Coordinates of C-alpha atoms and ligand atoms in Angstrom, one line a residue:
M839 CA 102.9 136.6 73.2
N840 CA 101.8 135.0 69.9
L841 CA 100.7 131.4 69.7
K842 CA 104.1 130.1 68.6
E843 CA 105.9 131.9 71.5
R844 CA 103.3 130.6 73.9
Q845 CA 103.9 127.0 72.6
E846 CA 107.6 127.4 72.9
S847 CA 107.4 128.8 76.4
M848 CA 105.2 125.9 77.4
T849 CA 107.5 123.2 76.1
T850 CA 110.9 124.6 77.0
S851 CA 110.3 125.8 80.6
N852 CA 110.5 123.4 83.4
P853 CA 107.2 124.3 85.1
I854 CA 107.2 121.8 88.0
A855 CA 110.3 122.7 89.9
G856 CA 109.1 120.4 92.7
R857 CA 108.0 123.2 95.0
D858 CA 104.3 123.4 95.4
L859 CA 103.1 119.9 94.8
E860 CA 101.8 119.8 98.3
T861 CA 99.0 122.2 97.1
L862 CA 98.0 119.6 94.6
R863 CA 98.3 116.7 96.9
T864 CA 96.0 118.4 99.3
A865 CA 93.5 119.3 96.6
V866 CA 93.0 115.8 95.2
T867 CA 91.9 112.5 96.7
G868 CA 94.1 110.6 94.4
D869 CA 97.9 110.4 94.4
V870 CA 100.6 112.7 93.0
F871 CA 104.1 111.6 92.1
T872 CA 107.1 113.4 90.8
Q873 CA 110.6 112.1 89.9
G874 CA 112.3 110.5 92.8
D875 CA 109.0 109.7 94.6
H876 CA 108.4 106.1 95.6
G877 CA 105.6 105.0 93.3
Y878 CA 106.5 107.4 90.5
D879 CA 107.7 104.6 88.2
E880 CA 104.7 102.5 88.7
A881 CA 102.4 105.4 88.2
R882 CA 104.0 106.4 84.9
R883 CA 104.2 102.9 83.5
P884 CA 101.9 102.4 80.6
W885 CA 100.4 99.1 79.4
N886 CA 102.7 99.3 76.4
L887 CA 106.0 98.8 78.2
A888 CA 107.9 100.0 75.1
A889 CA 107.0 103.6 75.9
D890 CA 109.2 105.2 78.6
E891 CA 107.8 108.6 79.5
R892 CA 109.2 110.6 82.4
P893 CA 106.6 113.2 83.1
A894 CA 107.3 116.1 85.4
V895 CA 104.4 115.0 87.5
V896 CA 101.9 112.1 87.5
V897 CA 98.5 112.5 88.9
M898 CA 96.5 109.3 89.6
A899 CA 93.0 110.9 89.7
G900 CA 90.3 109.3 91.8
S901 CA 87.4 111.3 90.5
A902 CA 86.2 114.0 88.1
A903 CA 86.8 116.6 90.9
D904 CA 90.4 115.4 91.0
V905 CA 90.7 116.0 87.3
V906 CA 89.4 119.5 87.7
Q907 CA 91.9 120.2 90.4
A908 CA 94.8 118.7 88.5
V909 CA 93.9 120.7 85.3
R910 CA 93.7 123.9 87.3
F911 CA 97.0 123.2 89.0
A912 CA 98.8 122.5 85.7
R913 CA 97.3 125.4 83.9
S914 CA 98.1 127.9 86.7
R915 CA 101.7 126.8 86.4
G916 CA 101.9 126.8 82.6
M917 CA 102.2 123.0 82.5
R918 CA 100.8 120.9 79.7
I919 CA 98.6 117.9 80.4
A920 CA 98.6 114.4 78.9
P921 CA 95.4 112.5 79.8
Q922 CA 95.9 108.8 79.9
G923 CA 94.0 105.7 80.9
T924 CA 95.7 102.3 80.3
G925 CA 98.6 103.6 78.3
H926 CA 97.8 101.1 75.5
G927 CA 98.1 104.0 73.1
S928 CA 101.2 105.5 74.6
E929 CA 103.6 105.0 71.7
P930 CA 102.7 108.0 69.6
L931 CA 102.9 110.5 72.5
E932 CA 105.4 113.3 72.4
P933 CA 108.0 113.5 75.3
L934 CA 106.3 114.5 78.5
Q935 CA 109.3 115.6 80.6
D936 CA 107.7 119.1 81.3
A937 CA 104.1 117.8 81.4
M938 CA 101.6 116.4 83.8
L939 CA 100.6 112.8 83.0
L940 CA 97.0 112.8 84.2
R941 CA 96.0 109.1 84.7
T942 CA 92.4 108.0 85.0
V943 CA 93.0 104.3 85.7
R944 CA 91.3 104.5 89.1
M945 CA 88.1 105.9 87.7
R946 CA 86.5 102.6 86.5
G947 CA 82.9 103.1 87.6
V948 CA 80.4 101.7 85.1
R949 CA 76.6 101.9 85.1
I950 CA 74.3 100.1 82.7
D951 CA 70.8 101.4 82.0
P952 CA 69.0 98.5 80.2
A953 CA 66.0 100.6 79.5
V954 CA 67.7 103.0 77.1
P955 CA 69.8 100.8 76.6
A956 CA 73.1 102.6 77.4
A957 CA 76.2 102.5 79.5
R958 CA 78.0 105.2 81.5
A959 CA 81.7 104.6 81.9
E960 CA 84.1 106.6 83.9
A961 CA 87.3 107.6 82.0
G962 CA 89.5 104.8 83.3
A963 CA 87.1 101.9 82.6
L964 CA 88.4 99.0 80.6
W965 CA 86.2 97.4 78.0
Q966 CA 85.7 94.3 80.1
D967 CA 84.2 96.6 82.8
V968 CA 81.4 97.4 80.4
T969 CA 80.9 94.2 78.3
V970 CA 80.5 91.9 81.3
P971 CA 77.7 93.8 83.2
A972 CA 76.1 94.8 79.9
A973 CA 75.9 91.0 79.0
E974 CA 73.8 90.4 82.1
H975 CA 71.1 92.4 80.4
G976 CA 71.6 90.7 77.0
L977 CA 73.4 93.8 75.7
A978 CA 76.7 94.4 74.0
A979 CA 78.9 97.5 73.6
L980 CA 81.0 98.4 70.6
A981 CA 84.2 97.1 72.3
G982 CA 87.4 96.3 70.4
S983 CA 89.4 93.2 70.2
S984 CA 90.9 93.3 73.7
P985 CA 89.2 93.3 77.1
D986 CA 91.7 95.5 78.7
V987 CA 91.9 98.3 76.2
G988 CA 90.4 101.5 77.7
V989 CA 86.9 102.6 76.8
T990 CA 87.9 106.2 76.5
G991 CA 91.1 106.2 74.4
Y992 CA 89.6 103.6 72.1
T993 CA 86.3 105.5 71.7
L994 CA 87.9 108.9 71.3
G995 CA 90.0 107.6 68.4
G996 CA 87.0 105.9 66.6
G997 CA 86.8 102.4 68.0
M998 CA 86.4 99.6 65.6
G999 CA 85.3 96.2 67.0
W1000 CA 83.6 92.9 66.1
L1001 CA 80.2 94.6 65.6
A1002 CA 81.6 97.5 63.5
R1003 CA 80.1 96.6 60.1
R1004 CA 76.7 96.3 61.7
Y1005 CA 76.7 99.2 64.2
G1006 CA 79.6 101.4 63.1
L1007 CA 82.4 103.0 65.1
A1008 CA 82.1 103.2 68.9
A1009 CA 82.6 106.9 68.8
N1010 CA 79.4 107.4 66.8
S1011 CA 77.4 105.6 69.6
V1012 CA 78.5 108.1 72.2
T1013 CA 75.6 110.2 73.4
A1014 CA 77.3 112.3 76.1
A1015 CA 80.7 113.1 77.4
E1016 CA 81.8 114.8 80.5
V1017 CA 85.0 116.7 79.9
V1018 CA 87.3 119.0 81.9
T1019 CA 88.3 121.6 79.5
P1020 CA 91.7 123.5 79.8
D1021 CA 89.9 126.4 81.6
G1022 CA 89.4 124.0 84.5
R1023 CA 85.6 123.5 84.1
L1024 CA 83.8 120.2 84.0
R1025 CA 81.4 120.4 81.1
R1026 CA 78.7 118.0 79.9
A1027 CA 78.4 117.6 76.2
D1028 CA 75.3 115.9 74.9
A1029 CA 72.5 116.4 72.3
D1030 CA 71.5 119.7 73.9
H1031 CA 74.8 121.1 75.1
E1032 CA 78.3 121.8 73.8
P1033 CA 77.8 120.4 70.3
D1034 CA 81.3 121.1 69.2
L1035 CA 82.8 119.4 72.2
L1036 CA 80.6 116.3 71.7
W1037 CA 81.5 116.2 68.0
A1038 CA 85.3 116.5 68.8
V1039 CA 85.4 113.7 71.3
R1040 CA 83.5 111.4 69.0
G1041 CA 86.4 110.2 66.9
G1042 CA 88.6 113.3 67.0
G1043 CA 90.8 112.0 69.8
G1044 CA 91.3 113.6 73.2
S1045 CA 92.7 116.9 72.1
V1046 CA 90.2 119.4 73.6
G1047 CA 90.0 118.4 77.3
V1048 CA 90.2 115.5 79.8
V1049 CA 87.3 113.2 79.5
T1050 CA 85.9 112.1 82.8
A1051 CA 83.0 109.9 81.6
L1052 CA 81.3 108.8 78.4
E1053 CA 77.8 107.6 77.8
M1054 CA 77.1 105.3 74.9
R1055 CA 74.4 103.2 73.3
L1056 CA 74.4 99.5 73.8
Y1057 CA 72.9 96.9 71.4
P1058 CA 70.8 93.8 72.0
V1059 CA 73.4 91.1 71.4
R1060 CA 73.5 88.0 73.6
E1061 CA 75.4 85.6 71.5
L1062 CA 77.2 85.4 68.2
Y1063 CA 78.6 82.8 65.9
A1064 CA 82.3 83.5 65.9
G1065 CA 85.7 81.9 65.8
A1066 CA 89.0 81.5 63.9
L1067 CA 90.2 79.2 61.1
F1068 CA 93.9 78.4 61.4
F1069 CA 95.9 77.4 58.2
P1070 CA 99.6 76.6 58.0
V1071 CA 101.4 79.9 57.0
Q1072 CA 102.6 78.3 53.8
R1073 CA 99.0 78.6 52.6
A1074 CA 98.8 82.3 53.4
A1075 CA 98.5 83.6 49.8
E1076 CA 95.6 81.2 49.0
V1077 CA 93.8 81.9 52.4
V1078 CA 94.1 85.7 52.2
Q1079 CA 92.9 85.7 48.6
A1080 CA 90.0 83.5 49.4
W1081 CA 89.1 85.7 52.4
R1082 CA 89.3 88.8 50.3
A1083 CA 86.9 87.4 47.7
W1084 CA 84.6 86.2 50.5
T1085 CA 84.4 89.7 52.1
G1086 CA 82.7 90.8 48.9
T1087 CA 79.8 88.4 49.6
V1088 CA 79.0 88.8 53.3
P1089 CA 76.3 90.9 54.9
D1090 CA 76.9 93.7 57.4
E1091 CA 76.3 91.2 60.2
V1092 CA 79.8 89.7 59.5
T1093 CA 82.9 91.5 60.6
S1094 CA 86.1 89.7 59.9
L1095 CA 89.8 89.9 59.4
S1096 CA 92.6 87.9 57.9
R1097 CA 96.0 87.7 59.5
I1098 CA 99.4 86.1 59.5
L1099 CA 100.2 85.1 63.1
R1100 CA 103.5 84.0 64.5
L1101 CA 103.0 82.5 67.9
P1102 CA 105.7 82.5 70.5
P1103 CA 107.1 79.3 71.9
L1104 CA 105.6 80.0 75.3
P1105 CA 103.9 77.5 77.6
E1106 CA 100.6 79.5 77.7
V1107 CA 100.2 78.9 74.0
P1108 CA 98.4 75.6 73.3
E1109 CA 100.9 72.9 72.4
R1110 CA 99.8 72.3 68.8
L1111 CA 100.0 76.0 68.0
R1112 CA 103.1 76.9 70.1
G1113 CA 106.1 78.4 68.2
R1114 CA 104.3 78.1 64.8
A1115 CA 103.1 80.5 62.2
F1116 CA 99.6 80.5 60.7
A1117 CA 97.4 82.3 58.2
L1118 CA 94.1 82.9 59.9
V1119 CA 90.6 84.1 59.3
E1120 CA 88.7 85.5 62.3
A1121 CA 85.1 86.5 62.1
A1122 CA 82.0 87.3 64.1
Y1123 CA 78.5 86.9 62.8
L1124 CA 75.5 88.4 64.4
G1125 CA 73.2 85.5 63.9
D1126 CA 72.7 81.8 64.7
A1127 CA 75.0 78.9 64.2
A1128 CA 73.2 77.4 61.2
A1129 CA 73.3 80.7 59.2
G1130 CA 76.8 81.4 60.4
A1131 CA 78.1 77.9 59.3
E1132 CA 76.5 78.5 55.9
L1133 CA 78.2 81.9 55.6
I1134 CA 81.7 80.6 56.4
R1135 CA 81.3 77.4 54.4
P1136 CA 83.5 78.7 51.5
L1137 CA 86.4 79.3 53.9
R1138 CA 85.9 76.0 55.8
R1139 CA 86.0 74.2 52.5
L1140 CA 89.7 75.2 52.3
G1141 CA 90.3 72.7 55.1
P1142 CA 91.7 74.6 58.1
E1143 CA 94.0 72.8 60.6
V1144 CA 92.1 74.3 63.5
D1145 CA 88.5 75.6 63.5
T1146 CA 87.1 77.3 66.6
F1147 CA 83.8 78.6 65.2
A1148 CA 80.9 78.3 67.7
M1149 CA 78.2 80.2 69.3
I1150 CA 79.8 82.4 72.0
P1151 CA 78.5 84.9 74.5
A1152 CA 79.1 88.5 73.5
P1153 CA 81.9 89.3 76.1
A1154 CA 83.9 86.3 74.8
L1155 CA 84.4 88.2 71.5
Q1156 CA 87.2 90.0 73.3
H1157 CA 89.3 86.8 73.4
L1158 CA 88.8 85.9 69.7
H1159 CA 91.8 87.9 68.6
M1160 CA 94.1 86.5 71.3
D1161 CA 95.6 89.8 72.2
P1162 CA 98.2 89.7 75.1
D1163 CA 96.5 89.9 78.4
Q1164 CA 99.4 91.5 80.4
P1165 CA 101.2 94.7 79.9
S1166 CA 103.8 94.1 77.1
P1167 CA 106.4 96.0 75.1
A1168 CA 105.0 96.3 71.6
Q1169 CA 105.6 98.2 68.4
G1170 CA 103.4 98.4 65.4
D1171 CA 101.7 100.6 62.8
G1172 CA 98.6 100.6 60.7
A1173 CA 97.0 102.2 57.6
F1174 CA 93.6 102.5 56.0
L1175 CA 93.6 100.7 52.6
A1176 CA 91.3 102.1 49.9
D1177 CA 91.2 98.6 48.6
F1178 CA 93.0 95.3 48.9
P1179 CA 93.1 93.7 45.5
A1180 CA 95.0 90.6 44.4
A1181 CA 98.1 92.5 43.7
A1182 CA 98.1 94.1 47.2
I1183 CA 97.8 90.6 48.7
D1184 CA 100.7 89.4 46.6
T1185 CA 102.8 92.3 47.9
L1186 CA 101.7 91.6 51.5
I1187 CA 102.7 88.0 51.2
T1188 CA 106.1 89.0 49.8
V1189 CA 106.9 91.3 52.7
A1190 CA 105.2 89.3 55.5
G1191 CA 104.4 85.8 54.3
P1192 CA 106.0 82.4 55.0
D1193 CA 109.3 83.3 53.3
A1194 CA 109.7 86.7 54.8
G1195 CA 112.2 86.8 57.6
T1196 CA 110.2 89.1 59.9
P1197 CA 110.0 89.8 63.6
L1198 CA 106.4 90.9 63.2
A1199 CA 104.1 88.7 65.3
S1200 CA 100.9 89.7 63.6
I1201 CA 100.1 91.3 60.2
E1202 CA 96.3 91.7 59.9
V1203 CA 93.8 93.2 57.5
R1204 CA 90.4 94.0 58.7
H1205 CA 87.3 94.2 56.5
L1206 CA 85.5 97.6 56.8
G1207 CA 82.4 98.8 54.9
G1208 CA 78.8 98.2 56.0
A1209 CA 77.8 100.7 58.7
L1210 CA 81.3 102.1 58.8
A1211 CA 80.9 103.3 55.2
R1212 CA 77.6 105.0 55.8
P1213 CA 77.5 108.5 57.4
A1214 CA 76.4 108.0 61.0
P1215 CA 73.4 110.1 61.8
D1216 CA 74.8 113.0 64.0
G1217 CA 78.2 111.4 63.6
G1218 CA 81.4 112.9 65.0
A1219 CA 84.9 113.5 63.6
Q1220 CA 84.9 110.1 61.9
A1221 CA 81.3 110.0 60.7
K1222 CA 82.1 107.5 58.0
I1223 CA 85.1 105.6 56.6
D1224 CA 85.6 105.3 52.9
A1225 CA 88.5 102.9 53.1
K1226 CA 87.5 99.3 52.5
Y1227 CA 90.1 97.6 54.7
V1228 CA 92.5 98.5 57.5
L1229 CA 96.0 97.1 58.0
F1230 CA 97.9 96.6 61.2
A1231 CA 101.3 95.1 61.6
G1232 CA 103.0 94.7 65.0
G1233 CA 105.1 92.6 67.3
L1234 CA 106.7 92.3 70.7
A1235 CA 109.6 94.5 71.4
P1236 CA 111.3 93.5 74.7
T1237 CA 114.7 95.1 73.8
P1238 CA 115.6 98.3 72.0
E1239 CA 117.1 96.3 69.2
L1240 CA 114.0 94.3 68.7
A1241 CA 111.9 97.4 69.0
A1242 CA 113.8 99.0 66.2
A1243 CA 113.5 95.8 64.1
V1244 CA 109.8 95.5 64.6
R1245 CA 109.2 99.2 63.9
G1246 CA 111.3 98.9 60.7
H1247 CA 109.4 95.8 59.5
A1248 CA 106.0 97.3 60.4
Q1249 CA 107.0 100.5 58.4
A1250 CA 108.2 98.3 55.5
V1251 CA 104.8 96.4 55.4
K1252 CA 103.0 99.8 55.4
D1253 CA 105.3 101.2 52.7
A1254 CA 104.9 98.2 50.5
L1255 CA 101.2 98.7 50.4
A1256 CA 101.5 102.5 49.7
A1257 CA 99.8 102.2 46.3
W1258 CA 96.6 101.1 48.1
H1259 CA 96.6 103.5 51.0
A1260 CA 93.6 105.7 51.6
D1261 CA 94.0 109.4 52.0
Y1262 CA 94.6 109.2 55.7
D1263 CA 95.3 106.5 58.3
Y1264 CA 93.1 105.1 61.1
Y1265 CA 93.5 107.2 64.3
N1266 CA 93.6 104.3 66.7
L1267 CA 96.0 102.1 64.8
E1268 CA 98.5 104.8 63.9
E1269 CA 101.1 104.0 66.6
T1270 CA 103.9 106.2 65.4
P1271 CA 104.0 110.0 66.1
A1272 CA 101.7 111.7 63.6
P1273 CA 99.6 114.8 63.6
A1274 CA 95.8 114.4 63.7
S1275 CA 95.7 115.7 60.1
A1276 CA 97.3 112.3 59.1
V1277 CA 94.6 110.3 60.8
L1278 CA 91.3 112.2 60.2
P1279 CA 89.3 113.2 57.1
P1280 CA 90.5 116.7 56.0
D1281 CA 87.1 118.4 56.7
S1282 CA 87.1 116.9 60.2
Y1283 CA 90.6 118.0 60.9
R1284 CA 89.8 121.6 59.8
R1285 CA 86.7 121.7 62.1
L1286 CA 88.7 120.2 64.9
Q1287 CA 91.4 122.9 64.6
K1288 CA 88.7 125.5 65.1
I1289 CA 87.3 123.7 68.1
K1290 CA 90.8 123.3 69.5
A1291 CA 91.3 127.1 69.1
S1292 CA 88.1 127.6 71.0
Y1293 CA 88.7 125.3 73.9
D1294 CA 92.5 125.0 74.0
P1295 CA 94.2 127.8 72.1
D1296 CA 97.4 127.3 74.3
Q1297 CA 97.6 123.6 73.3
A1298 CA 97.6 122.7 77.0
I1299 CA 96.2 119.2 76.2
I1300 CA 98.7 116.7 74.8
S1301 CA 96.9 114.1 72.7
A1302 CA 98.0 111.0 70.9
H1303 CA 97.8 112.8 67.6
P1304 CA 98.2 116.6 68.0
V1305 CA 95.8 119.2 66.6
R1306 CA 97.1 122.6 65.7
P1307 CA 94.5 125.2 66.7
V1308 CA 93.5 127.7 64.0
G1309 CA 90.6 130.0 63.0
L1310 CA 87.9 131.9 64.8
L1311 CA 86.3 130.7 67.9
T1312 CA 83.3 128.6 66.9
S1313 CA 81.4 127.9 70.1
A1314 CA 83.3 130.0 72.5
P1315 CA 83.4 128.6 76.0
D1316 CA 81.9 131.4 78.0
A1317 CA 84.9 131.6 80.3
Q1318 CA 88.1 133.4 79.8
P1319 CA 91.1 131.1 79.7
A1320 CA 91.0 130.3 83.3
L1321 CA 94.7 130.0 84.0
M1322 CA 94.3 132.1 87.0
R1323 CA 91.7 129.9 88.7
S1324 CA 93.1 128.6 92.0
V1325 CA 93.5 125.0 93.0
G1326 CA 91.0 124.2 95.7
E1327 CA 88.2 126.4 94.2
P1328 CA 85.0 124.3 93.8
A1329 CA 84.5 122.8 90.3
A1330 CA 82.3 125.0 88.1
L1331 CA 79.9 122.4 86.8
G1332 CA 76.9 123.0 84.6
D1333 CA 73.5 122.5 86.3
R1334 CA 72.2 119.5 84.4
R1335 CA 71.0 116.0 84.9
G1336 CA 72.3 113.3 82.6
A1337 CA 70.6 110.2 81.2
F1338 CA 71.9 108.4 84.2
G1339 CA 70.0 110.7 86.5
E1340 CA 72.8 112.0 88.7
R1341 CA 73.2 115.6 89.4
R1342 CA 75.8 117.1 87.2
A1343 CA 76.2 120.4 88.8
G1344 CA 76.0 122.5 91.7
E1345 CA 76.4 119.3 93.7
Ligands
FAD1615 C1 96.0 94.9 72.2 C2 95.3 96.0 71.5 C3 94.1 95.8 70.8 C4 93.5 96.8 70.1 N1 92.4 96.6 69.4 C5 91.7 97.6 68.8 C6 90.5 97.4 68.1 O1 90.0 96.3 68.0 N2 89.9 98.5 67.5 C7 90.4 99.7 67.6 O2 89.8 100.7 67.1 N3 91.6 100.0 68.3 C8 92.2 98.9 68.8 N4 93.4 99.2 69.5 C9 94.0 100.5 69.5 C10 93.4 101.3 70.7 O3 92.1 101.6 70.5 C11 94.3 102.5 71.0 O4 95.6 102.2 71.4 C12 93.6 103.4 72.1 O5 94.3 104.7 72.1 C13 93.7 102.8 73.4 O6 93.0 103.5 74.4 P1 93.4 103.4 75.9 O7 92.5 104.4 76.6 O8 93.5 102.0 76.3 O9 94.9 104.0 75.8 P2 95.6 105.3 76.5 O10 97.0 105.1 76.0 O11 95.3 105.4 77.9 O12 94.9 106.5 75.7 C14 95.3 106.7 74.3 C15 95.1 108.2 74.1 O13 93.7 108.5 74.2 C16 93.5 109.8 74.8 N5 92.9 109.7 76.1 C17 92.8 108.6 76.9 N6 92.1 108.9 78.0 C18 91.7 110.2 77.9 C19 90.9 111.1 78.6 N7 90.4 110.7 79.8 N8 90.7 112.3 78.2 C20 91.2 112.7 77.0 N9 91.9 111.9 76.2 C21 92.2 110.7 76.6 C22 94.9 110.4 74.9 O14 95.2 111.1 73.7 C23 95.8 109.2 75.0 O15 97.1 109.4 74.6 C24 94.1 98.1 70.2 C25 95.2 98.4 70.9 C26 95.8 97.3 71.6 C27 97.1 97.6 72.3

């Protein structure tokens, strides 16, 4: 059977047939659900409630050993596997009706080693699971704007947070990954082992296996000067132009964004902001209050209506962007911008500014550059980013009609700025179905295709942005495709110790 035939047979057959799930239930400590089971709907429900996947089977894995068993079960029955943590990034996924949804939400163990300093996070950990204990040691992780986004999905797709211009993408701070590859083996990829696998998970998405844990560097950051300036939305053009000019003057210690924010008329929104629209600048400065105040002086001089800048502890950064803190139905889309000159700002204001009738709740442009623009030493699939800014437009989508409207408006904003798009989009903020070739540098995509061919020639792993395997095997996993391995056989782990000291293998 050639590759195309194999793919077709994998996507058109109904591999579950409901018969032998008991084998899997016995093999794992976690839970297994299929359609009709009590608990199936809860198990398949992603954080982004706009996605409505109905997988053939859902496995709530409780451990790496469960992941091994689930992968072997799926592979031995020709079923494809979609790894998922929170489901924040569920929108771009392909239909999963014949697939196994392999959820890691119960695997939230985190260990901090202040001596390195580093963190080890199991695949289901949320960012708040890392940032809070890290802060007890005066350390910060390269978390994103929301405390309940998953460490794994975010990091596999790059991971751009409030320290990005100083320390780069989260993916490039990953020092080791534990991954169950489609042959059902748990492998450790680190500086000395499985270099291609390590490279692929560092920014190339989760296309070559199911990650069970990541290890990453932490940084000595206790406090930052950070906050937001709120201006009435009628001043959006002036504010965004001023912010754009200001970004050309700031050091790498400043990471910032400008956004148009339409707040809902909900009781949890402070009264003076409730139901109103604003132009905002949000920024974080790695330094003290005096230097920070001096840096943001040009923007303060514009006279914001609300000014929240203050010294804050590092974990509080994750509330700066005011992301929803409960599962919500949302739609959105993003794009890297090669640049964001005055004409692009005028265009943005026309399609999303005060006079644009739009259902979009937030249209933001983040400032890149700094460490993001320099090749990370031993970097992964996104070793550097040439784009100077990144756009994201999105909104709440509680009904199909609103979902369509928000999607249409987000696309319209993206299209309007097409003249300034970079050559590819940002992996993590591309929320519509798109191949990995659309969200990675071309060289990286080509290398990833070869690595995919080596580890996952059958395309067993379903990732947010698919990779088509091609080319010769680069670092051939030593095993044959292990479709025939039986469920219940002990996991074949390498015999290694990681930075966190635990036995990796033969345990
Ligand atoms: C409110 C909000 C704020 C955000 N802020 C930022 C931000 O500041 N910076 C930024 O860069 N991005 C940001 N994002 C985007 C976010 O990084 C992506 O949506 C990311 O995919 C979420 O990861 P997750 O693990 O929470 O989601 P999931 O939906 O669980 O995972 C997303 C994808 O990652 C892969 N994956 C997850 N777990 C595994 C695994 N164990 N093994 C293999 N593959 C796996 C799969 O392909 C999966 O489809 C934000 C998103 C939201 C909703």
